Amino acid sequence: MNNKKDTGIAGAGKTVTSTLGNTVGGLSNTVGGVVGAASRGIGETVNGATGGVGRPLGDGIANIGTGVEGGVASVSQGIKDAGEWKTNSGVRR
């Protein structure tokens, strides 16, 4: 049988949403990566400047940024998947 799910208006819609989803997801990943790297850098600076006294604060700052980075990466993947019309199981509609 001929599968016509991705032709005509539906196919055009999927192309647009896929492009938009990949663009927004990629930009989100970039922002998350910058936030994660910056917070780790600030945390290392705090640790280096204060020694053992400020280590809990520096580690906390670094860990928060790493958590934000991971959360944004997960959201970004969800945006990309939605743009490709994938379900939770990863199957395209």
Short mmCIF file of C-alpha atoms in Angstrom, two decimals:
data_model
loop_
_atom_site.label_atom_id
_atom_site.label_comp_id
_atom_site.label_asym_id
_atom_site.label_seq_id
_atom_site.Cartn_x
_atom_site.Cartn_y
_atom_site.Cartn_z
CA MET A 1 0.00 0.00 0.00
CA ASN A 2 1.05 3.56 -0.59
CA ASN A 3 1.58 5.51 2.64
CA LYS A 4 0.46 9.12 2.10
CA LYS A 5 0.85 10.34 5.69
CA ASP A 6 3.72 12.69 4.86
CA THR A 7 2.42 14.22 1.65
CA GLY A 8 0.55 17.42 0.89
CA ILE A 9 -0.28 19.77 3.73
CA ALA A 10 0.61 17.22 6.43
CA GLY A 11 4.05 16.70 4.92
CA ALA A 12 4.64 20.44 4.64
CA GLY A 13 3.49 20.91 8.23
CA LYS A 14 5.85 18.23 9.45
CA THR A 15 8.75 19.82 7.56
CA VAL A 16 8.06 23.22 9.11
CA THR A 17 7.58 21.90 12.64
CA SER A 18 10.65 19.69 12.35
CA THR A 19 12.80 22.62 11.24
CA LEU A 20 11.38 24.88 13.93
CA GLY A 21 11.70 22.20 16.62
CA ASN A 22 15.31 21.45 15.71
CA THR A 23 16.16 25.15 15.66
CA VAL A 24 14.57 25.95 19.02
CA GLY A 25 15.93 22.74 20.55
CA GLY A 26 19.43 23.53 19.31
CA LEU A 27 19.30 27.08 20.64
CA SER A 28 18.04 25.80 23.99
CA ASN A 29 20.92 23.33 24.15
CA THR A 30 23.35 26.16 23.46
CA VAL A 31 21.92 28.33 26.23
CA GLY A 32 21.90 25.41 28.66
CA GLY A 33 25.51 24.60 27.81
CA VAL A 34 26.58 28.20 28.35
CA VAL A 35 24.77 28.39 31.71
CA GLY A 36 26.30 25.08 32.81
CA ALA A 37 29.82 26.03 31.78
CA ALA A 38 29.57 29.51 33.29
CA SER A 39 28.31 28.22 36.63
CA ARG A 40 31.03 25.58 36.78
CA GLY A 41 33.60 28.29 36.06
CA ILE A 42 32.18 30.54 38.77
CA GLY A 43 32.12 27.62 41.20
CA GLU A 44 35.76 26.81 40.48
CA THR A 45 36.67 30.48 40.91
CA VAL A 46 34.92 30.61 44.29
CA ASN A 47 36.71 27.41 45.34
CA GLY A 48 40.07 28.74 44.19
CA ALA A 49 39.65 32.15 45.82
CA THR A 50 38.30 30.95 49.16
CA GLY A 51 39.94 27.57 49.59
CA GLY A 52 38.23 25.07 51.84
CA VAL A 53 36.05 27.71 53.49
CA GLY A 54 34.09 28.53 50.35
CA ARG A 55 34.16 25.07 48.82
CA PRO A 56 30.54 24.18 49.71
CA LEU A 57 29.36 27.41 48.06
CA GLY A 58 31.54 26.94 44.98
CA ASP A 59 30.49 23.30 44.59
CA GLY A 60 26.85 24.30 45.03
CA ILE A 61 27.06 26.93 42.30
CA ALA A 62 28.72 24.44 39.95
CA ASN A 63 26.17 21.72 40.71
CA ILE A 64 23.21 24.04 40.17
CA GLY A 65 24.53 25.00 36.75
CA THR A 66 25.13 21.39 35.82
CA GLY A 67 21.57 20.56 36.87
CA VAL A 68 20.17 23.42 34.82
CA GLU A 69 22.22 22.26 31.83
CA GLY A 70 20.86 18.71 32.14
CA GLY A 71 17.28 19.92 32.55
CA VAL A 72 17.51 22.19 29.53
CA ALA A 73 19.00 19.34 27.48
CA SER A 74 16.01 17.17 28.36
CA VAL A 75 13.52 19.91 27.45
CA SER A 76 15.42 20.58 24.22
CA GLN A 77 15.16 16.94 23.22
CA GLY A 78 11.44 17.06 23.91
CA ILE A 79 11.11 20.11 21.65
CA LYS A 80 13.02 18.34 18.88
CA ASP A 81 10.91 15.19 19.27
CA ALA A 82 7.69 17.23 19.17
CA GLY A 83 8.89 18.96 16.02
CA GLU A 84 9.39 15.56 14.43
CA TRP A 85 5.94 14.47 15.65
CA LYS A 86 7.36 11.69 17.81
CA THR A 87 5.41 10.13 20.65
CA ASN A 88 6.87 9.31 24.07
CA SER A 89 7.93 5.93 22.73
CA GLY A 90 9.96 7.64 19.98
CA VAL A 91 7.63 6.47 17.20
CA ARG A 92 6.81 9.03 14.53
CA ARG A 93 3.15 9.73 13.84
#
